[in-house]
Coordinates of C-alpha atoms in Angstrom, one line a residue:
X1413 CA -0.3 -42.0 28.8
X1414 CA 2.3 -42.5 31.2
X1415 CA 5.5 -40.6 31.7
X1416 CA 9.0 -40.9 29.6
X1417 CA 11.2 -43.6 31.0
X1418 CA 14.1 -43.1 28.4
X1419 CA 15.9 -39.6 26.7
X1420 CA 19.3 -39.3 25.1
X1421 CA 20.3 -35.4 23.7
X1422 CA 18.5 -34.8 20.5
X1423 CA 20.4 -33.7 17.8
X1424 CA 18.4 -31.0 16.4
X1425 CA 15.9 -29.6 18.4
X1426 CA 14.3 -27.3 16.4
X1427 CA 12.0 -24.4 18.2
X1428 CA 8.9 -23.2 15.9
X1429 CA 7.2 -20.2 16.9
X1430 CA 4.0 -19.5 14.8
X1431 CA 3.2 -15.6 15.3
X1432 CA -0.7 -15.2 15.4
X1433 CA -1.8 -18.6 16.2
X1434 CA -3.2 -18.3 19.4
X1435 CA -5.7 -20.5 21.3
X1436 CA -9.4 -20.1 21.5
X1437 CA -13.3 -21.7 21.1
X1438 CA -14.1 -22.6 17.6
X1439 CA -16.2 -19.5 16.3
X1440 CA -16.9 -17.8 12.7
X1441 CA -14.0 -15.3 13.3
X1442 CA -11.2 -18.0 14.5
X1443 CA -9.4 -18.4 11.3
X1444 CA -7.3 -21.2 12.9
X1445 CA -10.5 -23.9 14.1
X1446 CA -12.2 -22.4 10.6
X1447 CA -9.3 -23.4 8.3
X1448 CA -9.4 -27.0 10.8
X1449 CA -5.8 -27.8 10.3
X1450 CA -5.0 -31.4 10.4
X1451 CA -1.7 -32.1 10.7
X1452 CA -1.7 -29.4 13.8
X1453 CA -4.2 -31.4 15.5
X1454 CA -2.6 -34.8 14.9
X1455 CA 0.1 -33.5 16.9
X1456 CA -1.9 -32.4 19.3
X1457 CA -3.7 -36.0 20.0
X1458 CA -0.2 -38.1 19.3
X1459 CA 2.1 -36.0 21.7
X1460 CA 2.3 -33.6 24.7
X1461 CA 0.7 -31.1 24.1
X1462 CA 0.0 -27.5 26.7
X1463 CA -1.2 -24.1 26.3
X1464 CA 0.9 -21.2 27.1
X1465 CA 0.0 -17.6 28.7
X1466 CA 1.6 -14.9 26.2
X1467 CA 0.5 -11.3 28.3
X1468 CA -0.1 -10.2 31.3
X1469 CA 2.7 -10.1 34.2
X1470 CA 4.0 -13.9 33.8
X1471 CA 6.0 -12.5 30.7
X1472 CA 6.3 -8.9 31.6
X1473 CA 4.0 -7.5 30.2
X1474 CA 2.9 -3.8 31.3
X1475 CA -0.7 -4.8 31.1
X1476 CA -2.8 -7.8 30.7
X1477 CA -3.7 -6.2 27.0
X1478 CA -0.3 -5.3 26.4
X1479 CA 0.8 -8.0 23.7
X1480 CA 3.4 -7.5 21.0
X1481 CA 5.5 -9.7 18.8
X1482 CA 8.7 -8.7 20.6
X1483 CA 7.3 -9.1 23.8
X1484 CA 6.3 -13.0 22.7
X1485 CA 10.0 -13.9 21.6
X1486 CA 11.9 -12.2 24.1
X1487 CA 10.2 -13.7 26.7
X1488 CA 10.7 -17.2 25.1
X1489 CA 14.5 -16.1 24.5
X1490 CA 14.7 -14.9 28.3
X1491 CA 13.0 -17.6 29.9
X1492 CA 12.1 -14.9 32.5
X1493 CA 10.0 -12.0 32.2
X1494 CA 10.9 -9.5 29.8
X1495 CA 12.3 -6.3 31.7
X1496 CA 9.3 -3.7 31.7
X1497 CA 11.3 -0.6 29.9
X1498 CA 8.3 1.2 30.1
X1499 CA 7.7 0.9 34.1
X1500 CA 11.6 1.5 34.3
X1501 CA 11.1 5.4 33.0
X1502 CA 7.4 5.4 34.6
X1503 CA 9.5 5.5 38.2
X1504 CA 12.3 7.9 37.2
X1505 CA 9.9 9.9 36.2
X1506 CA 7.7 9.5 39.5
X1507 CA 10.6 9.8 41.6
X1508 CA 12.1 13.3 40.3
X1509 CA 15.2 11.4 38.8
X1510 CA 13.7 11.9 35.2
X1511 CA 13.7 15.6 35.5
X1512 CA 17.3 15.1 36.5
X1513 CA 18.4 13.5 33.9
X1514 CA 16.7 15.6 31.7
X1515 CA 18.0 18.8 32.9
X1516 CA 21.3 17.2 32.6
X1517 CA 21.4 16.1 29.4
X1518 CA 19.2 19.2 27.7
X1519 CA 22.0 21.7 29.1
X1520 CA 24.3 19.9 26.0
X1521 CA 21.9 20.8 23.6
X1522 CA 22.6 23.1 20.8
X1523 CA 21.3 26.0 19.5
X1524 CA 18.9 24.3 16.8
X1525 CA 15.3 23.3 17.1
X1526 CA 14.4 20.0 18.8
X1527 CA 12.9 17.6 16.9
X1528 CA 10.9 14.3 18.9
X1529 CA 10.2 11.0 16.6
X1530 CA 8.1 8.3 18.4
X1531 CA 4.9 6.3 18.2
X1532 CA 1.7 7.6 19.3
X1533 CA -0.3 5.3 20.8
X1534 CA -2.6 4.9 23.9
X1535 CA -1.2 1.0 24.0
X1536 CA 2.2 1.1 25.7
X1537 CA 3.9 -1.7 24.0
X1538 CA 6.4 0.3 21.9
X1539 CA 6.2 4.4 23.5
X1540 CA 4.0 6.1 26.2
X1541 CA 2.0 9.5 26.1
X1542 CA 3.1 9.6 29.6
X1543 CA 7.0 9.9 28.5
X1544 CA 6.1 11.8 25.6
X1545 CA 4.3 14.5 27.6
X1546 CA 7.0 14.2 31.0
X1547 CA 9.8 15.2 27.5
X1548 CA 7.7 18.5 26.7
X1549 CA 7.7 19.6 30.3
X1550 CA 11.2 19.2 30.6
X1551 CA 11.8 21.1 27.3
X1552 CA 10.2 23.7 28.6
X1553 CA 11.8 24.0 32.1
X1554 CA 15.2 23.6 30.5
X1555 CA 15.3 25.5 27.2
X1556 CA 15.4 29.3 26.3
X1557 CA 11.6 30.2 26.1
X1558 CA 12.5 30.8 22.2
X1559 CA 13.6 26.9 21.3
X1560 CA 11.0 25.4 18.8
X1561 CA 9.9 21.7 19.5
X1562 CA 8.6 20.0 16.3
X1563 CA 7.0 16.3 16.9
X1564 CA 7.4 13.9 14.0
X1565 CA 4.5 11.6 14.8
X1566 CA 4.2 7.6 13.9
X1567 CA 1.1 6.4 14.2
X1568 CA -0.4 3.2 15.3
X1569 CA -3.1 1.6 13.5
X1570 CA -1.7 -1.9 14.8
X1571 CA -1.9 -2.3 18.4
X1572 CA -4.6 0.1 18.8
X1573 CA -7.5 0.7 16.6
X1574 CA -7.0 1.5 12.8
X1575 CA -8.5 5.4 13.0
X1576 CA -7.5 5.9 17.1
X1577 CA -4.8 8.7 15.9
X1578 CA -6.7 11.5 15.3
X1579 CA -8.1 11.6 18.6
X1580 CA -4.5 11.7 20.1
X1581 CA -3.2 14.2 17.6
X1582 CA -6.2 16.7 18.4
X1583 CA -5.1 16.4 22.2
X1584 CA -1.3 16.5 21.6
X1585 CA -1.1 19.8 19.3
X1586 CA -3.0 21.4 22.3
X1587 CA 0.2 20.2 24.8
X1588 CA 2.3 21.2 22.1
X1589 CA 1.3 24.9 22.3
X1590 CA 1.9 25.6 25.5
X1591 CA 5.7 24.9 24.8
X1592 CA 6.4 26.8 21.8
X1593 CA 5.9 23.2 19.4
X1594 CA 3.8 21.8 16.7
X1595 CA 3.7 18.5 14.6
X1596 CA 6.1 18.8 11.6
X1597 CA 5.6 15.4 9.9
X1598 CA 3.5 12.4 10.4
X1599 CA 3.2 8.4 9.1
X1600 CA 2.5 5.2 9.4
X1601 CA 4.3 2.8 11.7
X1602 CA 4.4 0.8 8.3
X1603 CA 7.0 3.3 7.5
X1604 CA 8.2 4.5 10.7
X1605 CA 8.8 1.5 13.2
X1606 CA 10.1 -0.8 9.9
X1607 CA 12.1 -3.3 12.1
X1608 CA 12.2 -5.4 9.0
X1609 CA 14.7 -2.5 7.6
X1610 CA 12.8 -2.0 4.7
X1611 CA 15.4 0.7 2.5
X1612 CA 12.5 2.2 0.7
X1613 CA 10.1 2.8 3.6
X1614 CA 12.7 4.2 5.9
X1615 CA 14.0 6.5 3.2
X1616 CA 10.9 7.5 2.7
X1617 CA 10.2 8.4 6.1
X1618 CA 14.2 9.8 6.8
X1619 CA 13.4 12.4 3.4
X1620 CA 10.1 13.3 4.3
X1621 CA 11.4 14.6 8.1
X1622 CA 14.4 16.0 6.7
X1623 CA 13.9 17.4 3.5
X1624 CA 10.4 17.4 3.0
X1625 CA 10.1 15.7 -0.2
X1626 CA 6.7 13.4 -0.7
X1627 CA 3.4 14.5 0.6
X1628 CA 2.4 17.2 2.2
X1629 CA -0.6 19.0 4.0
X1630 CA -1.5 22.0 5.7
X1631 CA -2.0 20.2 9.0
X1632 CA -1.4 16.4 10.9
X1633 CA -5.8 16.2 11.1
X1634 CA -6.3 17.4 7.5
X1635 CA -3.3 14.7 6.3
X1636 CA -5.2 12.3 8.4
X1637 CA -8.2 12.9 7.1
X1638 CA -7.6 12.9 3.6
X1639 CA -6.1 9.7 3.7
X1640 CA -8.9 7.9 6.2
X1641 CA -10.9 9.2 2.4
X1642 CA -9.0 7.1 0.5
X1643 CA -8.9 4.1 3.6
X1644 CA -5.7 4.4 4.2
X1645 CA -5.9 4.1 7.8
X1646 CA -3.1 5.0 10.9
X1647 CA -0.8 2.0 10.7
X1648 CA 0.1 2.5 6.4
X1649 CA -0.6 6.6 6.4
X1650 CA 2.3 7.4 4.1
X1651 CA 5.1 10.2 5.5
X1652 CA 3.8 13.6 5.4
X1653 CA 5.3 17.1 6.1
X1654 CA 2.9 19.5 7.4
X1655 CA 3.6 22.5 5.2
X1656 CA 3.0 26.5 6.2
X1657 CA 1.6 29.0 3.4
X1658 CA 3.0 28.9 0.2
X1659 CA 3.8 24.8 0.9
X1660 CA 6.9 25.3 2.8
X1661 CA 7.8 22.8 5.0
X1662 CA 6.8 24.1 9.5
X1663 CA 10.3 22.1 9.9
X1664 CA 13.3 20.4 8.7
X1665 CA 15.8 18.5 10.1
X1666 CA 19.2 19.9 9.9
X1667 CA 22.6 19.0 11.5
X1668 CA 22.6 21.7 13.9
X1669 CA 19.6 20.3 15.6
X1670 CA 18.6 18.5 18.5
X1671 CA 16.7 14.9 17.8
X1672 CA 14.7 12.7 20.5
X1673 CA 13.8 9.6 19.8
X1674 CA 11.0 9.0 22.7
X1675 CA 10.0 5.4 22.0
X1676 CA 10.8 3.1 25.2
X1677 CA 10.9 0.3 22.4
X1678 CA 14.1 0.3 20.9
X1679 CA 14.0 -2.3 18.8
X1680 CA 11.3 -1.4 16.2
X1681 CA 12.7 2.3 16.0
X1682 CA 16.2 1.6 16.1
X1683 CA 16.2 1.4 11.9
X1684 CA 15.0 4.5 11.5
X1685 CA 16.8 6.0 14.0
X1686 CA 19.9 4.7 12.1
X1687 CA 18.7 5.2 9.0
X1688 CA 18.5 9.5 10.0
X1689 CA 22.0 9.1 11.3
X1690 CA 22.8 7.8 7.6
X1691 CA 21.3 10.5 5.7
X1692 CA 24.0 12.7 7.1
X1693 CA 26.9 10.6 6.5
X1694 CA 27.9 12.8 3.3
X1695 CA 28.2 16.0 5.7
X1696 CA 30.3 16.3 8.8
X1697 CA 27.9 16.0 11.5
X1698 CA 24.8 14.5 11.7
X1699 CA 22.0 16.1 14.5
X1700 CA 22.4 15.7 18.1
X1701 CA 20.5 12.3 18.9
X1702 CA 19.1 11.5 22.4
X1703 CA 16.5 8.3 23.1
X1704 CA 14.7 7.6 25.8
X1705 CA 16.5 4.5 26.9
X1706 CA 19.5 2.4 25.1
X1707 CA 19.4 1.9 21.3
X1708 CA 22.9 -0.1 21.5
X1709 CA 24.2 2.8 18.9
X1710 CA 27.0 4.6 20.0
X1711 CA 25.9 7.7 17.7
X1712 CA 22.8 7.9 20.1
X1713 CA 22.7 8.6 23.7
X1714 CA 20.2 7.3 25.9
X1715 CA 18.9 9.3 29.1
X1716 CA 17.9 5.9 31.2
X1717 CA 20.1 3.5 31.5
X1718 CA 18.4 0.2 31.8
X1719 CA 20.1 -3.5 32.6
X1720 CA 21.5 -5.9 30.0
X1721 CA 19.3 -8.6 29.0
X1722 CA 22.6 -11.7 29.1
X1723 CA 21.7 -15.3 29.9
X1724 CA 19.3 -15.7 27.1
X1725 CA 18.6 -19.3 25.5
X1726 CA 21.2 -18.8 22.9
X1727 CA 23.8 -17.7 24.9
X1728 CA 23.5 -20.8 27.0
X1729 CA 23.2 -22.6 24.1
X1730 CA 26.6 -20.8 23.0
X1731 CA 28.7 -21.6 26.0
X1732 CA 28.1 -24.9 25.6
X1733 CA 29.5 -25.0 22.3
X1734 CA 26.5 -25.9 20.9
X1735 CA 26.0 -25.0 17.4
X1736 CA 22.8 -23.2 16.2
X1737 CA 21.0 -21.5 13.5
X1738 CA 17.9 -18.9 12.8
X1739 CA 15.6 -19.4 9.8
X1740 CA 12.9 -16.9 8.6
X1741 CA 11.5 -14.7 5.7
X1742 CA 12.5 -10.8 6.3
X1743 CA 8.8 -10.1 8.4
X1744 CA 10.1 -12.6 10.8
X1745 CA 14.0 -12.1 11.2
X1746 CA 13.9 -9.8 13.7
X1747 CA 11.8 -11.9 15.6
X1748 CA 14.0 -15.0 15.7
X1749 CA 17.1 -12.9 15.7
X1750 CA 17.4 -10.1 18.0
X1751 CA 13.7 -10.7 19.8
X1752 CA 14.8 -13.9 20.6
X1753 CA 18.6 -13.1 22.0
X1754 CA 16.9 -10.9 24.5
X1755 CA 16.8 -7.4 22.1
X1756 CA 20.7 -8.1 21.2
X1757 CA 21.4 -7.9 17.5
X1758 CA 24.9 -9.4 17.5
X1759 CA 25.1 -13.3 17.1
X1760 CA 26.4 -15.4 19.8
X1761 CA 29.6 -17.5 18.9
X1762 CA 28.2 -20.6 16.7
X1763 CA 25.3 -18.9 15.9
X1764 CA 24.2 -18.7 11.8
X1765 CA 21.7 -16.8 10.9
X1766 CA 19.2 -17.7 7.2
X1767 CA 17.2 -15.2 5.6
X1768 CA 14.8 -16.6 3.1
X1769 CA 14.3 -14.0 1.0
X1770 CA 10.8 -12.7 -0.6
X1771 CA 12.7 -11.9 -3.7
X1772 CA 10.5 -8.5 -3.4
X1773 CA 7.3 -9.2 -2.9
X1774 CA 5.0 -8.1 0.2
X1775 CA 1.8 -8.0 -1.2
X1776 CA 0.0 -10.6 1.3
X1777 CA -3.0 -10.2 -0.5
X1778 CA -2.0 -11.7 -3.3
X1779 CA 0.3 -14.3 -1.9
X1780 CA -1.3 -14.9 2.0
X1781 CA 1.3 -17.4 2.5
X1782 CA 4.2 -15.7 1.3
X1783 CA 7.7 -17.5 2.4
X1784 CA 5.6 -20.0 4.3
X1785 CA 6.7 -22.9 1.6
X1786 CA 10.4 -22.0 1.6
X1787 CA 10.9 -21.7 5.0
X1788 CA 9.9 -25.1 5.5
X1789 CA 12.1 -26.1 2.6
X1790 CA 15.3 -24.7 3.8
X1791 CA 14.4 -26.0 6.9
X1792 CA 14.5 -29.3 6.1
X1793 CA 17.8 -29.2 4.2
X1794 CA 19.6 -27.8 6.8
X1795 CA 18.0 -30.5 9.5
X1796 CA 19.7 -33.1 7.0
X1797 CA 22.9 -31.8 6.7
X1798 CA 23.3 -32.5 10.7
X1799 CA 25.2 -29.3 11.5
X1800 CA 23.4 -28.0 14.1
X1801 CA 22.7 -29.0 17.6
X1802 CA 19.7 -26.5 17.8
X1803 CA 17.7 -24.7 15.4
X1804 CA 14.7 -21.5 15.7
X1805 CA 12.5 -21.6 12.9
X1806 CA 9.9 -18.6 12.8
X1807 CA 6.6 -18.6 11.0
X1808 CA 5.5 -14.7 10.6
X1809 CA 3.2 -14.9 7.8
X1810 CA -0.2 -15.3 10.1
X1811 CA 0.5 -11.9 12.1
X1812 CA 1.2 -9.9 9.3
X1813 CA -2.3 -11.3 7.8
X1814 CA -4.1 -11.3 10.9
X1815 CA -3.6 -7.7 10.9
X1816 CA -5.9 -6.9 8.0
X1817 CA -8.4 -8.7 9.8
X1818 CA -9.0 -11.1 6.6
X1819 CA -10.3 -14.6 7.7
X1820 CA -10.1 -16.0 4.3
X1821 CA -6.6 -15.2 3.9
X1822 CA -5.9 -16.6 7.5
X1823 CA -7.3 -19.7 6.7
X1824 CA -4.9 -20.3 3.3
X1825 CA -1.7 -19.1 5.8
X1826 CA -3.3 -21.5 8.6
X1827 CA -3.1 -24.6 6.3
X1828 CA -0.1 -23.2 4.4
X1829 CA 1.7 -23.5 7.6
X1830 CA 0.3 -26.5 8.4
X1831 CA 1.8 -28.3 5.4
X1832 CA 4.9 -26.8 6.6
X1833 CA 4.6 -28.2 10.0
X1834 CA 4.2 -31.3 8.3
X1835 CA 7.5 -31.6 6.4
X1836 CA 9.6 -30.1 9.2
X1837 CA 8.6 -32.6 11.6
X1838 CA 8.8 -35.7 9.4
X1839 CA 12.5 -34.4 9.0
X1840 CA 13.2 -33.9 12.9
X1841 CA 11.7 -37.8 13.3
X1842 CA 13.7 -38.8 10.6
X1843 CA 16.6 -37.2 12.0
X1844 CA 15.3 -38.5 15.9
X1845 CA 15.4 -35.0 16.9
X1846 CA 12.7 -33.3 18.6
X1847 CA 10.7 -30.0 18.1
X1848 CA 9.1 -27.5 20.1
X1849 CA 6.1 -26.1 18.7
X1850 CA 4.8 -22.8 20.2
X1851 CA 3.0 -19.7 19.6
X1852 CA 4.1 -16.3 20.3
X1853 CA 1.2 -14.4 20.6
X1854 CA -2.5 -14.5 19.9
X1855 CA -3.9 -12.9 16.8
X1856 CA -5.8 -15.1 13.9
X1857 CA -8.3 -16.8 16.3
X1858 CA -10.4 -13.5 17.0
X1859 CA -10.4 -11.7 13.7
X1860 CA -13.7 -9.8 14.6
X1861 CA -14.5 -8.4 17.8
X1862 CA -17.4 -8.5 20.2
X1863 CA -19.8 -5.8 18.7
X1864 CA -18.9 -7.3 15.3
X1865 CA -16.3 -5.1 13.5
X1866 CA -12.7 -6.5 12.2
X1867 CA -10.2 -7.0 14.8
X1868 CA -6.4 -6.7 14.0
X1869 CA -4.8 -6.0 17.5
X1870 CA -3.0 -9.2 19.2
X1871 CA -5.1 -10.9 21.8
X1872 CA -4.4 -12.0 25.4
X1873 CA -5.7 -15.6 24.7
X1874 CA -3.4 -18.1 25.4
X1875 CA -0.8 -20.4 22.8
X1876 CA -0.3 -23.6 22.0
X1877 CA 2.5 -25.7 23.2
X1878 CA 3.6 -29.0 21.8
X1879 CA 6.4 -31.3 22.1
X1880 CA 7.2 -33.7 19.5
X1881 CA 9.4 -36.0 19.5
X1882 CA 10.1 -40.2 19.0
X1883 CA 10.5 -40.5 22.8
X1884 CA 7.6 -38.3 23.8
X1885 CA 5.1 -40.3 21.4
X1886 CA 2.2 -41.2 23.4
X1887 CA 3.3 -39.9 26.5
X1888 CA 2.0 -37.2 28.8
X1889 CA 4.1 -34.6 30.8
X1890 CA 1.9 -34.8 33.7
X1891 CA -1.1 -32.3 32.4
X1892 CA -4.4 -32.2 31.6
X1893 CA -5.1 -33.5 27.9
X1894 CA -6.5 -31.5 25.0
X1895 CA -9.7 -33.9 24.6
X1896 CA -10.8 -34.4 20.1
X1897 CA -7.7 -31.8 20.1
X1898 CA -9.1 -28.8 21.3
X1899 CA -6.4 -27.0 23.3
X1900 CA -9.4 -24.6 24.2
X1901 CA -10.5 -26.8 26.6
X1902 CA -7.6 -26.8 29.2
X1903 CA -6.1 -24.2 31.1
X1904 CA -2.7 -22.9 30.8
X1905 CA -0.2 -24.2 32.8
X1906 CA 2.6 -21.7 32.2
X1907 CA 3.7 -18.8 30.1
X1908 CA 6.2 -17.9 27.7
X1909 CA 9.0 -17.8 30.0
X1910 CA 8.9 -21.6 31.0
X1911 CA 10.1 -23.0 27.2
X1912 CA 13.7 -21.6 27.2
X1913 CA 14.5 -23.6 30.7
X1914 CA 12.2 -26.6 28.9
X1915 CA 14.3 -26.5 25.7
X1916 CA 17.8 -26.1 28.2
X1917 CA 16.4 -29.4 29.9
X1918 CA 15.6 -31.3 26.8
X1919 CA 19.5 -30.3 25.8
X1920 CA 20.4 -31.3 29.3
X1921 CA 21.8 -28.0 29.8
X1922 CA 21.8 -26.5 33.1
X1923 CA 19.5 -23.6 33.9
X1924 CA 20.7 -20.2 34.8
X1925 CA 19.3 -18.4 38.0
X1926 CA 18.0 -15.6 36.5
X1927 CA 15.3 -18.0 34.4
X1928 CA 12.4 -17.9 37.0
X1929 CA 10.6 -20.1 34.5
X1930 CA 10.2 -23.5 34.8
X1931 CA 11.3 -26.8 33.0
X1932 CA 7.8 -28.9 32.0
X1933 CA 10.2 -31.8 33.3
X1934 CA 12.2 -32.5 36.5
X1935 CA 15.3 -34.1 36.6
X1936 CA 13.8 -37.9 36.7
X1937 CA 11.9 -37.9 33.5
X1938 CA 15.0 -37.4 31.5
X1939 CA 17.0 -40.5 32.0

């Protein structure tokens, strides 16, 4: 291969991300080399074609296992890597300005009980136990030794293992004793951290906390227990009040209360932290509502205050009057919405946005491909109507699969979405546009772990890169070459953060400062 001589501006460019599909050796539990997608590795032997890292440092990540879907698609959005919230609190809170700000902010609050929502996990991609446990000790240095604290606990079931929240529910109602609190309601992050917005599952959770309809238990571990009976495991436990003799809720949220919304994350809590807000609108107050750090909601008032996320890819894309559109099913909007535009949920000017919608059904077993087809059918209308100068197409279907560990649906999603590929790209050639093909974070190509059990957390394994395009047929960008189409057998040569200065260069766009990724070209490949 030798290097492109020629480039003029394509008109679209259309950015795929494919949650799930990461990059690893073919293997039994790799749905992705199992379901041997062709058109996939066609691309791979006719144009450039890389592998990405997705975790560790490169993108921000807190730890090298600490891999989330937001954490895939903001750091493509940033081009840089995404600002650690977490670490942000982890050093007010080692240097003494945590208790502060704390002491501060806990002298406002009212006379009611205190209420904290957040997700218990030991994985710190959306909340710590560290913040979490730094919140009770403040509570009780800075309220009247009388003040109840009631934890309304999400659990995880996703990013950590399925049945890893009884452990950390024995350990917290001990803490919780020594400062006058106890769990008052409990459930699923299927229900709790709904970033999709799902009415029904956020009113579920929202009516459960605050007025105790729908199950009930005597305690968080018998709840947890009864439901691991009928395996229904952390991640889809359905909201529960903890109940005192006689089935009387231990708490309820009222108007006069206190509520703390401890998740550094605020983008998969912000609906249900709205949604609480909401279920008061027919009164004249809602409760007090603090969060950890910014939840962009005026209503809510953060006690870190962290730095704006500007300069993302479609902002640039914005100011130079560029138009541009987002296409996905409701399980990836968020993704190629506000994950992608750096955690902002407002549109840039000449932005559109295109929800496919799943006309009601979510039952992936059933349907493992579910919006797969349509998304690849709206997207190729729209690339014929020539409106837009750059497109973000998001392919969620794979996570969402990946994470019940089932490598027989994976495989029908795999080659689902590689007919998809297939019609979207013969639409960019058509159009001479060119596409950017990438995956967000690792999932579907380890479905089974080491010691042989099912696997449903993301992975740290690298993702694919490819660049497709009439001009880039044949050609190399300088890199080692996927030999018989195995990306497995090269080593990444970037992460995340270098495709939003790549796409900037392919739209021969400057690159803002504050990108520390890097363009896969230099300015003398694109004539």
């Amino acid at each position: 291969m030798t290097e492109v001589k020629k480039y003029l501006r394509p008109k679209p460019l259309v950015l795929i991300t494919l949650e799930g599909w990461g990059v690893a050796r073919a293997h039994s539990a790799n749905a992705i080399t199992e379901a041997n997608p062709e058109y996939f590795k066609f691309l791979i032997s006719h144009y450039p074609a890389l592998t990405l890292l997705a975790s560790g440092e490169s993108v921000g990540a807190l730890l090298s296992e600490t891999v989330g879907t937001e954490l895939g698609h903001l750091a493509i959005g940033l081009g840089r890597p995404v600002i650690n919230y977490c670490s942000l609190v982890d050093q007010d809170i080692a240097s003494g300005n945590f208790s502060k700000l704390c002491e501060t902010e806990f002298a406002n609050i009212r006379d009611g009980s205190v209420h904290l929502i957040g997700l218990i996990s030991t994985v710190q991609v959306e909340a710590s136990l560290h913040h979490l446990q730094s919140l009770l000790k403040s509570l009780k240095e800075s309220l009247p030794l009388d003040t109840k604290i009631f934890l309304h606990a999400i659990l995880d079931g996703r990013d950590m293992s399925a049945k890893g929240g009884r452990h950390l529910l024995e350990d917290i109602e001990k803490e919780l004793k020594t400062c006058n609190g106890t769990i008052a309601s409990i459930t699923g992050r299927l229900y709790g951290l709904d970033s999709h917005e799902h009415k029904a599952r956020l009113e579920k959770t929202v009516t459960t906390m605050v007025e105790g309809k729908g199950n009930t238990s005597i305690s968080a571990l018998q709840a947890v227990s009864d439901n691991y009976q009928k395996k229904i495991f952390d991640e889809e436990l359905p909201p529960t009040a903890i109940t005192s003799s006689g089935d009387t809720p231990v708490a309820l949220i009222s108007k006069e209360d206190t509520v703390i919304f401890f998740n550094f994350n605020p983008i998969s809590i912000r609906p249900l932290a709205r949604s609480l807000i909401q279920q008061f609108s027919a009164t004249e107050s809602h409760p007090q509502c603090i969060s950890l750090v910014p939840y962009d909601d005026p209503e809510i008032k953060p006690l870190c205050i962290l730095r704006s996320q500007s300069n993302f890819l479609g902002e640039c894309i914005s100011e130079a009057g560029f138009r541009q559109i987002r296409i996905s099913d409701s399980e990836g909007y968020v993704s190629i919405t506000s994950f992608l535009n750096g955690g902002n949920d407002v549109s840039v000017s000449g932005e559109d946005r295109h929800l496919i919608s799943l006309s009601g059904e979510t039952e992936y077993s059933t349907r493992p491909e579910l919006g797969t087809t349509d998304i690849a059918k709206e997207t190729v209308k729209i690339i014929e109507e020539n409106k837009y100068d750059f497109m973000a197409v998001n392919f969620s279907a794979l996570d969402r699969v990946g994470h019940m560990s089932n490598i027989t649906l994976a495989k029908d999603v795999v080659l689902a979405i590689d007919r998809a590929l297939r019609k979207i790209i013969e639409a960019v050639l058509q159009a001479n546009g060119v596409a950017v093909i990438v995956g967000s974070h690792g999932l579907a190509e380890q479905l089974i772990s080491i010691n042989g059990e099912k696997f449903s957390p993301h992975t740290i394994n690298p993702v694919p890169f490819i660049l497709v395009g009439k001009p880039f047929a044949g050609y190399s960008l300088g890199f080692p070459e996927a030999v018989g189409g195995d990306l497995s057998l090269i080593t990444p040569v970037g992460s995340l953060i270098d495709v939003a200065p790549t796409i900037l260069k392919l739209l021969k766009l400057s690159i803002p400062s504050v990108m520390t990724g890097k363009s896969f070209f230099d300015e003398l490949t694109l004539l």
